[in-house]
């Protein structure tokens, strides 16, 4: 499995602590440095079963600068949202764990991390 993290994020650190405690085999991706491409974001969204606006941190300053709260949330706007996430990775909700079974979870709680571990 792979976990997308921001080391400054307390939820990310908690997820790593739990993965380590469970002896999980995982790879860390610091997505602010190793920025996912638009295609990688599309793939993760497919694994999550979510839309790009579902994993967007709309409270970030750059979200306000872009006016994301006013953007349409429909199929026609999907590529615009994905481009914003790829162009401004700080907007991506974290941590995201891609599980070995091809699924993924936004692992902001211990329960979500355990869910990923059980897959």
PDB file of C-alpha atoms in Angstrom:
ATOM      1  CA  UNK A   1       0.000   0.000   0.000  1.00  0.00           C
ATOM      2  CA  UNK A   2       0.978   3.613  -0.439  1.00  0.00           C
ATOM      3  CA  UNK A   3       0.118   6.573   1.767  1.00  0.00           C
ATOM      4  CA  UNK A   4       0.110  10.149   0.512  1.00  0.00           C
ATOM      5  CA  UNK A   5       1.198  12.420   3.341  1.00  0.00           C
ATOM      6  CA  UNK A   6       2.224  15.897   4.336  1.00  0.00           C
ATOM      7  CA  UNK A   7       4.719  15.410   7.205  1.00  0.00           C
ATOM      8  CA  UNK A   8       3.432  18.610   8.862  1.00  0.00           C
ATOM      9  CA  UNK A   9      -0.067  17.129   9.128  1.00  0.00           C
ATOM     10  CA  UNK A  10      -1.019  15.607  12.493  1.00  0.00           C
ATOM     11  CA  UNK A  11      -3.561  13.251  10.868  1.00  0.00           C
ATOM     12  CA  UNK A  12      -0.808  11.953   8.562  1.00  0.00           C
ATOM     13  CA  UNK A  13       1.553  11.375  11.477  1.00  0.00           C
ATOM     14  CA  UNK A  14      -1.199   9.555  13.381  1.00  0.00           C
ATOM     15  CA  UNK A  15      -1.897   7.330  10.367  1.00  0.00           C
ATOM     16  CA  UNK A  16       1.815   6.465  10.051  1.00  0.00           C
ATOM     17  CA  UNK A  17       2.006   5.671  13.761  1.00  0.00           C
ATOM     18  CA  UNK A  18      -0.937   3.291  13.462  1.00  0.00           C
ATOM     19  CA  UNK A  19       0.447   1.651  10.303  1.00  0.00           C
ATOM     20  CA  UNK A  20       3.756   1.106  12.089  1.00  0.00           C
ATOM     21  CA  UNK A  21       2.019  -0.274  15.201  1.00  0.00           C
ATOM     22  CA  UNK A  22       0.172  -2.768  12.993  1.00  0.00           C
ATOM     23  CA  UNK A  23       3.385  -3.787  11.202  1.00  0.00           C
ATOM     24  CA  UNK A  24       1.993  -2.700   7.829  1.00  0.00           C
ATOM     25  CA  UNK A  25       4.107  -2.792   4.692  1.00  0.00           C
ATOM     26  CA  UNK A  26       3.680   0.583   3.005  1.00  0.00           C
ATOM     27  CA  UNK A  27       5.389   3.234   0.927  1.00  0.00           C
ATOM     28  CA  UNK A  28       5.269   6.914   1.859  1.00  0.00           C
ATOM     29  CA  UNK A  29       4.628   9.508  -0.825  1.00  0.00           C
ATOM     30  CA  UNK A  30       5.205  13.083   0.225  1.00  0.00           C
ATOM     31  CA  UNK A  31       2.757  14.424  -2.295  1.00  0.00           C
ATOM     32  CA  UNK A  32       3.762  18.073  -1.865  1.00  0.00           C
ATOM     33  CA  UNK A  33       7.246  17.156  -3.138  1.00  0.00           C
ATOM     34  CA  UNK A  34       6.320  14.223  -5.404  1.00  0.00           C
ATOM     35  CA  UNK A  35       3.233  15.857  -6.902  1.00  0.00           C
ATOM     36  CA  UNK A  36       0.698  13.470  -8.417  1.00  0.00           C
ATOM     37  CA  UNK A  37      -0.135  14.007 -12.070  1.00  0.00           C
ATOM     38  CA  UNK A  38      -3.675  14.624 -13.249  1.00  0.00           C
ATOM     39  CA  UNK A  39      -3.845  10.982 -14.375  1.00  0.00           C
ATOM     40  CA  UNK A  40      -2.684   9.766 -10.942  1.00  0.00           C
ATOM     41  CA  UNK A  41      -5.325  11.931  -9.278  1.00  0.00           C
ATOM     42  CA  UNK A  42      -7.987  10.510 -11.611  1.00  0.00           C
ATOM     43  CA  UNK A  43      -6.840   6.979 -10.746  1.00  0.00           C
ATOM     44  CA  UNK A  44      -6.960   7.643  -6.994  1.00  0.00           C
ATOM     45  CA  UNK A  45     -10.396   9.235  -7.328  1.00  0.00           C
ATOM     46  CA  UNK A  46     -11.559   6.089  -9.118  1.00  0.00           C
ATOM     47  CA  UNK A  47     -10.152   3.950  -6.316  1.00  0.00           C
ATOM     48  CA  UNK A  48     -11.793   6.181  -3.701  1.00  0.00           C
ATOM     49  CA  UNK A  49     -15.105   6.318  -5.544  1.00  0.00           C
ATOM     50  CA  UNK A  50     -15.093  10.099  -5.038  1.00  0.00           C
ATOM     51  CA  UNK A  51     -15.078  13.270  -7.098  1.00  0.00           C
ATOM     52  CA  UNK A  52     -12.221  15.804  -6.994  1.00  0.00           C
ATOM     53  CA  UNK A  53     -14.235  18.299  -4.938  1.00  0.00           C
ATOM     54  CA  UNK A  54     -14.725  15.566  -2.328  1.00  0.00           C
ATOM     55  CA  UNK A  55     -10.970  15.488  -1.609  1.00  0.00           C
ATOM     56  CA  UNK A  56     -10.303  19.220  -1.937  1.00  0.00           C
ATOM     57  CA  UNK A  57      -9.253  21.237   1.087  1.00  0.00           C
ATOM     58  CA  UNK A  58     -11.430  24.275   0.387  1.00  0.00           C
ATOM     59  CA  UNK A  59     -10.230  26.094   3.513  1.00  0.00           C
ATOM     60  CA  UNK A  60      -6.696  26.540   2.177  1.00  0.00           C
ATOM     61  CA  UNK A  61      -5.630  30.068   1.149  1.00  0.00           C
ATOM     62  CA  UNK A  62      -5.035  28.984  -2.450  1.00  0.00           C
ATOM     63  CA  UNK A  63      -8.585  27.588  -2.594  1.00  0.00           C
ATOM     64  CA  UNK A  64      -9.872  31.016  -1.631  1.00  0.00           C
ATOM     65  CA  UNK A  65      -7.594  32.667  -4.219  1.00  0.00           C
ATOM     66  CA  UNK A  66      -8.947  30.346  -6.916  1.00  0.00           C
ATOM     67  CA  UNK A  67     -12.537  30.852  -5.763  1.00  0.00           C
ATOM     68  CA  UNK A  68     -13.095  27.082  -5.492  1.00  0.00           C
ATOM     69  CA  UNK A  69     -16.225  27.421  -3.383  1.00  0.00           C
ATOM     70  CA  UNK A  70     -17.952  28.979  -6.395  1.00  0.00           C
ATOM     71  CA  UNK A  71     -16.809  26.340  -8.911  1.00  0.00           C
ATOM     72  CA  UNK A  72     -19.457  24.027 -10.307  1.00  0.00           C
ATOM     73  CA  UNK A  73     -19.395  20.483  -8.965  1.00  0.00           C
ATOM     74  CA  UNK A  74     -20.464  18.559 -12.033  1.00  0.00           C
ATOM     75  CA  UNK A  75     -19.041  16.304 -14.737  1.00  0.00           C
ATOM     76  CA  UNK A  76     -18.220  19.272 -16.953  1.00  0.00           C
ATOM     77  CA  UNK A  77     -16.070  20.841 -14.233  1.00  0.00           C
ATOM     78  CA  UNK A  78     -14.303  17.659 -13.139  1.00  0.00           C
ATOM     79  CA  UNK A  79     -11.145  18.241 -15.226  1.00  0.00           C
ATOM     80  CA  UNK A  80     -10.849  21.812 -13.926  1.00  0.00           C
ATOM     81  CA  UNK A  81     -10.900  20.524 -10.332  1.00  0.00           C
ATOM     82  CA  UNK A  82      -8.340  17.800 -11.125  1.00  0.00           C
ATOM     83  CA  UNK A  83      -6.045  20.355 -12.775  1.00  0.00           C
ATOM     84  CA  UNK A  84      -6.315  22.550  -9.656  1.00  0.00           C
ATOM     85  CA  UNK A  85      -5.353  19.611  -7.406  1.00  0.00           C
ATOM     86  CA  UNK A  86      -2.363  18.743  -9.610  1.00  0.00           C
ATOM     87  CA  UNK A  87      -1.316  22.391  -9.840  1.00  0.00           C
ATOM     88  CA  UNK A  88      -1.777  23.050  -6.127  1.00  0.00           C
ATOM     89  CA  UNK A  89      -1.212  19.741  -4.284  1.00  0.00           C
ATOM     90  CA  UNK A  90      -1.719  21.427  -0.908  1.00  0.00           C
ATOM     91  CA  UNK A  91      -5.422  21.301  -1.826  1.00  0.00           C
ATOM     92  CA  UNK A  92      -5.453  17.482  -1.721  1.00  0.00           C
ATOM     93  CA  UNK A  93      -7.035  16.036   1.408  1.00  0.00           C
ATOM     94  CA  UNK A  94      -4.660  13.847   3.367  1.00  0.00           C
ATOM     95  CA  UNK A  95      -3.662  11.254   4.165  1.00  0.00           C
ATOM     96  CA  UNK A  96      -4.814   9.016   1.347  1.00  0.00           C
ATOM     97  CA  UNK A  97      -4.012   5.312   1.522  1.00  0.00           C
ATOM     98  CA  UNK A  98      -4.142   3.190  -1.612  1.00  0.00           C
ATOM     99  CA  UNK A  99      -4.805  -0.352  -0.458  1.00  0.00           C
ATOM    100  CA  UNK A 100      -3.431  -3.538  -1.969  1.00  0.00           C
ATOM    101  CA  UNK A 101      -6.878  -4.593  -3.223  1.00  0.00           C
ATOM    102  CA  UNK A 102      -7.099  -1.626  -5.610  1.00  0.00           C
ATOM    103  CA  UNK A 103      -9.231   0.568  -3.379  1.00  0.00           C
ATOM    104  CA  UNK A 104      -8.276   3.679  -1.441  1.00  0.00           C
ATOM    105  CA  UNK A 105      -9.405   5.591   1.643  1.00  0.00           C
ATOM    106  CA  UNK A 106      -9.007   9.101   2.955  1.00  0.00           C
ATOM    107  CA  UNK A 107      -7.429   8.021   6.239  1.00  0.00           C
ATOM    108  CA  UNK A 108      -8.211  10.914   8.566  1.00  0.00           C
ATOM    109  CA  UNK A 109      -9.368   8.611  11.379  1.00  0.00           C
ATOM    110  CA  UNK A 110      -7.949   5.498  13.015  1.00  0.00           C
ATOM    111  CA  UNK A 111     -11.029   3.621  11.768  1.00  0.00           C
ATOM    112  CA  UNK A 112     -10.246   4.572   8.164  1.00  0.00           C
ATOM    113  CA  UNK A 113      -6.622   3.439   8.550  1.00  0.00           C
ATOM    114  CA  UNK A 114      -7.785   0.113  10.013  1.00  0.00           C
ATOM    115  CA  UNK A 115     -10.234  -0.208   7.115  1.00  0.00           C
ATOM    116  CA  UNK A 116      -7.359   0.159   4.642  1.00  0.00           C
ATOM    117  CA  UNK A 117      -5.335  -2.419   6.599  1.00  0.00           C
ATOM    118  CA  UNK A 118      -8.161  -4.940   6.393  1.00  0.00           C
ATOM    119  CA  UNK A 119      -8.344  -4.839   2.604  1.00  0.00           C
TER     120      UNK A 119
END
